[in-house]
mmCIF file of C-alpha atoms in Angstrom:
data_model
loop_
_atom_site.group_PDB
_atom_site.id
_atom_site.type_symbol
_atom_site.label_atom_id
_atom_site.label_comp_id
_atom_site.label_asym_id
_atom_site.label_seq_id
_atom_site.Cartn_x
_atom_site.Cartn_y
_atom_site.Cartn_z
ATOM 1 C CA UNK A 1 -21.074 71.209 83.733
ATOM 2 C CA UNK A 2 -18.614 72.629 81.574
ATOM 3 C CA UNK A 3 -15.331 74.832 82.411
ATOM 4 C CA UNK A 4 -13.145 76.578 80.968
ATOM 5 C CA UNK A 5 -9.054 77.815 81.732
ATOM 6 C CA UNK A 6 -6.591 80.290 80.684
ATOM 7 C CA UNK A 7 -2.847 80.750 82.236
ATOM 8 C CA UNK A 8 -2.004 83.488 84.319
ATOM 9 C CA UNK A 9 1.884 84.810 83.527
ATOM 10 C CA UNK A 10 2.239 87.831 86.350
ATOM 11 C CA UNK A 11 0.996 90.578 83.890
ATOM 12 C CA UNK A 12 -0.281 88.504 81.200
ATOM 13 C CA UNK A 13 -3.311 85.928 80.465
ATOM 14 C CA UNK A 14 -2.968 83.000 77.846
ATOM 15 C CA UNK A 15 -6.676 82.661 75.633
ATOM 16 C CA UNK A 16 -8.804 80.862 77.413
ATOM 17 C CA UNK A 17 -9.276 77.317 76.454
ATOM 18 C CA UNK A 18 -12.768 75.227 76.521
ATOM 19 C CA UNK A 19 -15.461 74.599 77.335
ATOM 20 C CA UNK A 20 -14.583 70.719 78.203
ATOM 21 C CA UNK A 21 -18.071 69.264 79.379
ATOM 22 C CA UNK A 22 -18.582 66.578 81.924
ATOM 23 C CA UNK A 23 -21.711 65.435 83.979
ATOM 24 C CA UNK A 24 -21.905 64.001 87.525
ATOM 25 C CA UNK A 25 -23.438 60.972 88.413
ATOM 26 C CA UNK A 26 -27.407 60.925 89.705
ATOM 27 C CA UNK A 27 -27.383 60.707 93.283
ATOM 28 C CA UNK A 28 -28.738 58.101 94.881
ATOM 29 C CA UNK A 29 -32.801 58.369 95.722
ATOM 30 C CA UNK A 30 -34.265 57.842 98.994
ATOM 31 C CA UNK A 31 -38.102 56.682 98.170
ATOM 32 C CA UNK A 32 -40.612 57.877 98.486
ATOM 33 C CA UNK A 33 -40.364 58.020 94.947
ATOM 34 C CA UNK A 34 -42.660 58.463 92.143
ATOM 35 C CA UNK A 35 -42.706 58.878 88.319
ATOM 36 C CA UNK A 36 -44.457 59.057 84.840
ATOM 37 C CA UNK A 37 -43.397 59.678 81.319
ATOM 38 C CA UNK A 38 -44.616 62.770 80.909
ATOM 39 C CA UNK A 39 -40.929 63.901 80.292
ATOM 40 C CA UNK A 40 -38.998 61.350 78.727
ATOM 41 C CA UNK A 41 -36.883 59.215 80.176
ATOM 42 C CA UNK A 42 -37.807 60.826 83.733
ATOM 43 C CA UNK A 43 -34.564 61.951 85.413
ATOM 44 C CA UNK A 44 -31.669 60.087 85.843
ATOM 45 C CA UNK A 45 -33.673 56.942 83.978
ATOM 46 C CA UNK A 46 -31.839 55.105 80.847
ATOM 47 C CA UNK A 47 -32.674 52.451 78.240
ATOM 48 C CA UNK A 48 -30.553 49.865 76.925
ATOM 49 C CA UNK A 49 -31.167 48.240 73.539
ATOM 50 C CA UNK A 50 -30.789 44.805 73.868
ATOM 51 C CA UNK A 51 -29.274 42.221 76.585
ATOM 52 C CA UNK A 52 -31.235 39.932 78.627
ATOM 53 C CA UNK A 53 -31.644 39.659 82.553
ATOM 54 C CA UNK A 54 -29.044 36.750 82.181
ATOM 55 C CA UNK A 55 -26.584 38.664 80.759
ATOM 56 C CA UNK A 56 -27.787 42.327 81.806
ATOM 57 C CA UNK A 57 -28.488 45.551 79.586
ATOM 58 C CA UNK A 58 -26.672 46.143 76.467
ATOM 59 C CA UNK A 59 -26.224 48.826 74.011
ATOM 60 C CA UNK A 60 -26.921 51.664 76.961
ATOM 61 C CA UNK A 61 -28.276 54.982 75.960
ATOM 62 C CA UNK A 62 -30.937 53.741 73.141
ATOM 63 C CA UNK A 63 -33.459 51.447 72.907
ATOM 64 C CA UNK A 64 -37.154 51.177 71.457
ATOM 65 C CA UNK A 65 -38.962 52.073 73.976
ATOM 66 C CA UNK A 66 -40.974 55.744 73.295
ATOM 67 C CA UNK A 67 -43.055 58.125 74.579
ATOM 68 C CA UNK A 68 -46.861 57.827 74.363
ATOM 69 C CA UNK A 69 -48.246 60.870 76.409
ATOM 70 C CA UNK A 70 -47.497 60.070 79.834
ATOM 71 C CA UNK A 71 -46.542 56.588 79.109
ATOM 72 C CA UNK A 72 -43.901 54.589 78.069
ATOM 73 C CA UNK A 73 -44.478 52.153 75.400
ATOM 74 C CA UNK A 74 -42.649 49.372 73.254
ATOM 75 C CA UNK A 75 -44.406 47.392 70.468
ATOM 76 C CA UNK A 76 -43.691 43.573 70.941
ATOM 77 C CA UNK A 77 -43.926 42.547 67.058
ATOM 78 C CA UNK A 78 -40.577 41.623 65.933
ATOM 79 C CA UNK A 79 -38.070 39.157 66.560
ATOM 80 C CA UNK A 80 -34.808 40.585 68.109
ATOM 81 C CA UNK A 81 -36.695 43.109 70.280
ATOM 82 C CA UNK A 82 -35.168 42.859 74.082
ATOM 83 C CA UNK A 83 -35.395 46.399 75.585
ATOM 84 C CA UNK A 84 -35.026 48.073 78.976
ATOM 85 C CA UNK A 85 -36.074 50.760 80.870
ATOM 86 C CA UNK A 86 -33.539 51.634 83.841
ATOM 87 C CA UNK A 87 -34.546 53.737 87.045
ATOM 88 C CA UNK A 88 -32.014 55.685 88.953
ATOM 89 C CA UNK A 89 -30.265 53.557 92.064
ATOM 90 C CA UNK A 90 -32.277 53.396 95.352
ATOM 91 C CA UNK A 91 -31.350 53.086 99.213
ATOM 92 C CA UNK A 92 -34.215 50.781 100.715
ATOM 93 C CA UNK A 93 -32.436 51.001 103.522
ATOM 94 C CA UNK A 94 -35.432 51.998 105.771
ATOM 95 C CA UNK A 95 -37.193 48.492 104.702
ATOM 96 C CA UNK A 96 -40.449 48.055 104.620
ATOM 97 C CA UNK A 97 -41.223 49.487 101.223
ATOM 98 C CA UNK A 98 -43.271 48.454 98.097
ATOM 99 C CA UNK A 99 -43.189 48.817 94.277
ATOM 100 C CA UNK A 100 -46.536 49.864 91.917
ATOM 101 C CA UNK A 101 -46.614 49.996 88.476
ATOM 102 C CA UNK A 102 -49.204 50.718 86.425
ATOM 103 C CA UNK A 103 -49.007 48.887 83.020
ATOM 104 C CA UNK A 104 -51.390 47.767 80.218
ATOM 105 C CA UNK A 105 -51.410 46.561 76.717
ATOM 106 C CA UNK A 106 -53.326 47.246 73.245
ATOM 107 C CA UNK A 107 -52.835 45.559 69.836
ATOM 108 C CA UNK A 108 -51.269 47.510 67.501
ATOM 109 C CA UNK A 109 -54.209 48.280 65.892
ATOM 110 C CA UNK A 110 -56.249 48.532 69.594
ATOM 111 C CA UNK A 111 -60.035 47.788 69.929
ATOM 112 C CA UNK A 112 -61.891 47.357 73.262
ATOM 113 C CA UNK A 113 -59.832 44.158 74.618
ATOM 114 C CA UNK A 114 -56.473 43.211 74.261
ATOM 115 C CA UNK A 115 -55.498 39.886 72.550
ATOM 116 C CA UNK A 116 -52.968 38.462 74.236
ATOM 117 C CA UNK A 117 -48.935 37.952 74.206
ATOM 118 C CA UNK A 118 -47.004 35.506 72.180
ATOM 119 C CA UNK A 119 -46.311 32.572 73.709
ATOM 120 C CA UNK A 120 -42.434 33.378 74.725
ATOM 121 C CA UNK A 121 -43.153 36.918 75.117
ATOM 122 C CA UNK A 122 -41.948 38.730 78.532
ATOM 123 C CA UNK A 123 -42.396 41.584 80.155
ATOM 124 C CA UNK A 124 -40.318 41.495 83.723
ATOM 125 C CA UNK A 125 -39.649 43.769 86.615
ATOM 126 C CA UNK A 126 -36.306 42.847 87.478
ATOM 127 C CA UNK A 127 -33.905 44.198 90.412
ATOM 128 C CA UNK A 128 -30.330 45.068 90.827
ATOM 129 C CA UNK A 129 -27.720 45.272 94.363
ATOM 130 C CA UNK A 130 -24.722 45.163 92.813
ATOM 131 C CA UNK A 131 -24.768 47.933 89.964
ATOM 132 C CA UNK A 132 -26.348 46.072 87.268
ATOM 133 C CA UNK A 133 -23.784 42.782 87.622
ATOM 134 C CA UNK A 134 -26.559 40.728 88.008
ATOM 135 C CA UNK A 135 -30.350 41.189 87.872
ATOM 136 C CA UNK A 136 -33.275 39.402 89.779
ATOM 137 C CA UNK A 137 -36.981 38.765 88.392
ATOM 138 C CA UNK A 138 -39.629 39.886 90.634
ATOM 139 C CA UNK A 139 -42.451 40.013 88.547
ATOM 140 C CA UNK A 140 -43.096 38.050 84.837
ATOM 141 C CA UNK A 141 -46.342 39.472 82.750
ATOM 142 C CA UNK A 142 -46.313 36.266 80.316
ATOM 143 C CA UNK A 143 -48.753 34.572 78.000
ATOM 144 C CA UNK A 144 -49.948 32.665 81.166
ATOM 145 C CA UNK A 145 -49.929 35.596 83.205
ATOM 146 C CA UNK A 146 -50.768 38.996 80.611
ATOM 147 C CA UNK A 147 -51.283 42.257 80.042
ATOM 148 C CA UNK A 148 -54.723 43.504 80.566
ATOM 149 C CA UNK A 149 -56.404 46.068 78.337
ATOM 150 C CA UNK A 150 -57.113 48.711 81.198
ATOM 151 C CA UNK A 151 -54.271 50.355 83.371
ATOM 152 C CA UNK A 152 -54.011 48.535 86.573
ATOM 153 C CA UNK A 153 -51.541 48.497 89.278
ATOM 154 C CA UNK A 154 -49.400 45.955 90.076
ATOM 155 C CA UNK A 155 -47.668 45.840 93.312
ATOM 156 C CA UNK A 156 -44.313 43.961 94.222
ATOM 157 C CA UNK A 157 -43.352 43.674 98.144
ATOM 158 C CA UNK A 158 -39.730 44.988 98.263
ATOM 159 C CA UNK A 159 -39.251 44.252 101.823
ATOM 160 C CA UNK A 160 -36.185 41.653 101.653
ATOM 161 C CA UNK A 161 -34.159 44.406 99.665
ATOM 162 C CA UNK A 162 -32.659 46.882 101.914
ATOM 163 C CA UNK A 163 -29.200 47.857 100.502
ATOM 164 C CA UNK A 164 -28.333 51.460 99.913
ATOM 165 C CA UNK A 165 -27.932 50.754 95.967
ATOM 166 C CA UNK A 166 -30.755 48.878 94.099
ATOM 167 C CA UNK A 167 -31.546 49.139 90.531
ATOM 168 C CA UNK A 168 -34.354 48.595 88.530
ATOM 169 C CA UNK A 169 -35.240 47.350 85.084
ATOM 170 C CA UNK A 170 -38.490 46.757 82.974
ATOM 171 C CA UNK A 171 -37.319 44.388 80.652
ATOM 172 C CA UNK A 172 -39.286 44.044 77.523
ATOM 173 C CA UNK A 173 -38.494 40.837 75.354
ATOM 174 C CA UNK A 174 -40.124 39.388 72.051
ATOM 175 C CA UNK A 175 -38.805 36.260 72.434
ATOM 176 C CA UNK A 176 -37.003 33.960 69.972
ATOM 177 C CA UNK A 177 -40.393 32.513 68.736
ATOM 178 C CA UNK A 178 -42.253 34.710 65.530
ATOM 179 C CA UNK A 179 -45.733 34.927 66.607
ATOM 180 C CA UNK A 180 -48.567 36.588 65.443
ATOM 181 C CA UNK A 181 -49.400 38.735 68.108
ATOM 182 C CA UNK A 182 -48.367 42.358 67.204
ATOM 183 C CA UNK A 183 -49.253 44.993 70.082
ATOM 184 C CA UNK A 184 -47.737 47.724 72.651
ATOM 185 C CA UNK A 185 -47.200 47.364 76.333
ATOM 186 C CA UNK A 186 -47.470 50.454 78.217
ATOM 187 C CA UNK A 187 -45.921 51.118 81.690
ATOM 188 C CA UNK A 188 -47.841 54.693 82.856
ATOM 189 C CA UNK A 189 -46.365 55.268 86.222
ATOM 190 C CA UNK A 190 -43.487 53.682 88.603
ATOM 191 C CA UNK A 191 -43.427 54.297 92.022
ATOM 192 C CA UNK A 192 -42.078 53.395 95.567
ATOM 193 C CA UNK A 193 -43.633 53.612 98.275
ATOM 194 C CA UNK A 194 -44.702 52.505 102.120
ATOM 195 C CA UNK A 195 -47.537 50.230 101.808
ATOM 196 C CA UNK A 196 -50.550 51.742 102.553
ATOM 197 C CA UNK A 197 -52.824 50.916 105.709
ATOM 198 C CA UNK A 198 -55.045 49.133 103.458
ATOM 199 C CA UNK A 199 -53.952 47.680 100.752
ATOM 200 C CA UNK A 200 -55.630 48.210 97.232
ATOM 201 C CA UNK A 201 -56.308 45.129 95.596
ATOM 202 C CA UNK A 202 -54.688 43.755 92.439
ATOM 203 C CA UNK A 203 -55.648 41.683 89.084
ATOM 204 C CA UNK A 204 -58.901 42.860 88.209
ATOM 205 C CA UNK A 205 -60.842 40.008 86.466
ATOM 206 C CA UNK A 206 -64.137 38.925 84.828
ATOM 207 C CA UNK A 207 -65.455 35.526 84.001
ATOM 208 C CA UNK A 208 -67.897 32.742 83.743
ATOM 209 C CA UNK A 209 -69.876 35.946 81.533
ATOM 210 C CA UNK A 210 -73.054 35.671 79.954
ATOM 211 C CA UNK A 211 -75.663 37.443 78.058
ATOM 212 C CA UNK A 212 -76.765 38.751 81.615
ATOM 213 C CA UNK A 213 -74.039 38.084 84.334
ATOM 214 C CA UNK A 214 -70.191 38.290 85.282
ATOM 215 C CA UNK A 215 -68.292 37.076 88.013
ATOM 216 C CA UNK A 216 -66.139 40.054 88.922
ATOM 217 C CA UNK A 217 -62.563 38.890 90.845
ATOM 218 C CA UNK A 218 -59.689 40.445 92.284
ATOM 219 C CA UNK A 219 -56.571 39.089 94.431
ATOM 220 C CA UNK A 220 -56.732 41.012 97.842
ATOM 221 C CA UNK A 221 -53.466 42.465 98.822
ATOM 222 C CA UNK A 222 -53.532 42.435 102.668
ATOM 223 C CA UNK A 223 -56.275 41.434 104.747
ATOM 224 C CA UNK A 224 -59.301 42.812 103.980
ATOM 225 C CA UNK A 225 -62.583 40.364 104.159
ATOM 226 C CA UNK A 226 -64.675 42.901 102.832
ATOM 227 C CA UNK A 227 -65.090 44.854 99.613
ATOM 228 C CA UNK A 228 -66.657 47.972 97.457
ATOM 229 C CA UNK A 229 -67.621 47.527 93.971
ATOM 230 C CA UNK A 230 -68.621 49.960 91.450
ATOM 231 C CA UNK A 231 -69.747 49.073 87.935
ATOM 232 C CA UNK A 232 -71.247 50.266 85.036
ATOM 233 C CA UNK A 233 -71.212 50.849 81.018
ATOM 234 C CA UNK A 234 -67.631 51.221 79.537
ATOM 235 C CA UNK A 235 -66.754 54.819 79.887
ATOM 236 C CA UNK A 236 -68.765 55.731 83.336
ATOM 237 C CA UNK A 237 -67.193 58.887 85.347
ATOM 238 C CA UNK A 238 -66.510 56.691 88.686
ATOM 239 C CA UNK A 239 -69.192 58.239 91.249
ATOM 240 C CA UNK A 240 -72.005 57.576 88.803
ATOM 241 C CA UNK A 241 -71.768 54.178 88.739
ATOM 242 C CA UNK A 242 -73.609 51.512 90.364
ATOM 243 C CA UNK A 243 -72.761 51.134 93.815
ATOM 244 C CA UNK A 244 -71.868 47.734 95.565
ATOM 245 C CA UNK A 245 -71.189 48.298 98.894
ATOM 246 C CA UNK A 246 -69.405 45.945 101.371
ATOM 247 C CA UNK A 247 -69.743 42.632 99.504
ATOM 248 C CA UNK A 248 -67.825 39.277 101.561
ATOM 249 C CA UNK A 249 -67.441 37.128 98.389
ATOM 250 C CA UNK A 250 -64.931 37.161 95.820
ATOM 251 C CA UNK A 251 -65.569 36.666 93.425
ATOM 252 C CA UNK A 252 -68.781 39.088 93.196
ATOM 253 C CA UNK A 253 -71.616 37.588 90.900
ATOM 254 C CA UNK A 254 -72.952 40.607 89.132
ATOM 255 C CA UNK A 255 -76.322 39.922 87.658
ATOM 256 C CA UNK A 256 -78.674 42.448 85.634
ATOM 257 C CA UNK A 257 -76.506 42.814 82.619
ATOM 258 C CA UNK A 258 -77.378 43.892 79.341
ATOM 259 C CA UNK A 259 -76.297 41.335 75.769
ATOM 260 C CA UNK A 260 -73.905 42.323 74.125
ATOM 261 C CA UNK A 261 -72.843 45.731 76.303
ATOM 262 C CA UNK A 262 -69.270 46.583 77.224
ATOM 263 C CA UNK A 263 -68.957 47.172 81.151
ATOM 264 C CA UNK A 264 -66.370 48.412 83.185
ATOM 265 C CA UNK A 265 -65.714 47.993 87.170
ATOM 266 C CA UNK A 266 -63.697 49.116 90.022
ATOM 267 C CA UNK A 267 -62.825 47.824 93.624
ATOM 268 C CA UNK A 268 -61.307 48.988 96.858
ATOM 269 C CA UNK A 269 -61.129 46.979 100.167
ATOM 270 C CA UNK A 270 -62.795 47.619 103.375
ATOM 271 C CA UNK A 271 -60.655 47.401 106.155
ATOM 272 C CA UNK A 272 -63.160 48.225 108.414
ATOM 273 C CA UNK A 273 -62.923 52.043 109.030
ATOM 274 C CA UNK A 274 -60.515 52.621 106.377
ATOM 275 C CA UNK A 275 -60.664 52.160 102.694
ATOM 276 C CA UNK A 276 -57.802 51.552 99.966
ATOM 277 C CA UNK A 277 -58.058 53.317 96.757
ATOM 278 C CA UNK A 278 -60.185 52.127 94.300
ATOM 279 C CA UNK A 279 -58.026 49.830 91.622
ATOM 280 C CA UNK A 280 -59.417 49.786 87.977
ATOM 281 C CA UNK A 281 -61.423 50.212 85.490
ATOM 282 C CA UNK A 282 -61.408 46.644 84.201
ATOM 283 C CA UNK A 283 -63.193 45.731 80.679
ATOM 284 C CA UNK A 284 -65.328 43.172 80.045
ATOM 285 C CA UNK A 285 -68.467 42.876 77.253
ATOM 286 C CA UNK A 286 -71.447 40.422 77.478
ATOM 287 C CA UNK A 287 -71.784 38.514 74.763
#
């Protein structure tokens, strides 16, 4: 806002004087809540430049994170980077709620897989309840836990914080080592939400590949014993792909592949009558 003011002397005005400028606070969101980057920072978001969880964001206002179309993005190259990205304050008060984000990474110069993070890198989702004194880990993408190549949710159960002020960060840290690995992590979308009736898995993964065969793995989020799978060459429109339906075992042994062919799958659970979304595409190529 911005006002301005003049006197009033009983027949008489003074000039008026102004504008002075000055900008309430964002209120405080009641989830559900979500967000890309097609604008950015989304409403009532920040960055910070530097500062650690330890210590909390410094430098407020700036930072090195950008826009890539609807993502965010930070390259992880040089020594010194540790940037945030800062959501508005949330009352969880209802309980019961969760927290996706949809993140991937690419070397700087990307091909079709992603080579992996230096070995201090971090990437954490960390939480506030006291303003930003003090911040929390709840989830660590590391060099023993990275990055994949292709977007895929990850899902953090926010059901111990139910205050009526939380804050959240996505801290992005190079570390204090200077390793070779140069490449961008993206975060695409944030959101909170009430977990759904069936929960999508999480942490799409391929191994034990051959010229001709893939295990193909996920972690199950809730219950589920049963799962759909649908695979096929990198690129597929989902719907044409090939169609596994209701498999027990995880991880899936696909079989039929093609030497040296790039494939990409999806999964959903089966909670028998009701599906969750379908979680991918993951990468993989025979060799």
């Amino acid at each position: 806002y911005e006002f301005y003011v003049r006197a009033d002397c009983g027949g008489s005005e003074s000039a008026w004087v102004g504008p002075f400028a000055f900008t309430t606070p964002c209120a405080v969101i009641t989830p559900a809540y979500t967000t890309d980057f097609a604008t950015f920072l989304p409403s009532c978001w920040d960055e910070a430049t530097n500062g650690t969880p330890a210590t909390g964001p410094t430098g407020i206002g700036s930072g090195e994170w950008s826009q890539n179309g609807t993502s965010a993005r930070i390259n992880l190259y040089n020594i010194g980077t540790s940037d945030w990205l800062l959501t508005p304050e949330f009352d969880l008060s209802a309980g019961g709620w969760e927290l996706v984000i949809d993140a991937n990474a690419t070397d700087y110069s990307p091909t079709s897989a992603f080579s992996g993070m230096g070995s201090d890198d971090s990437v954490q989702v960390v939480v506030s309840t006291d303003g930003g004194a003090s911040w929390t880990a709840i989830y660590t993408w590391d060099n023993a836990n990275p990055l994949s190549f292709a977007a895929s949710e990850t899902v953090v159960d926010l059901s111990a914080y139910t205050g009526t002020s939380n804050m959240f960060g996505i801290w992005a840290s190079e570390g204090s080592t200077d390793n070779p690995e140069d490449y961008y992590v993206y975060i695409n979308n944030f959101e909170i939400r009430t977990p759904p009736a069936c929960a999508a898995p999480t942490t799409l993964t391929a191994a034990n590949i051959t010229a001709t065969a893939a295990d193909l793995g996920w972690t199950e989020a809730g219950s589920a014993t049963m799962w759909d799978v649908e695979w096929g060459a990198a690129g597929f429109t989902q719907g044409a792909g090939t169609m596994v339906t209701g498999t027990t075992t995880n991880p899936h042994a696909l079989t039929g592949l093609t030497a040296a062919t790039s494939y990409e799958f999806y999964v959903r659970a089966d909670c028998g009558g009701s599906e969750s979304a379908w979680v991918g595409p993951f990468a993989f190529t025979t060799p």
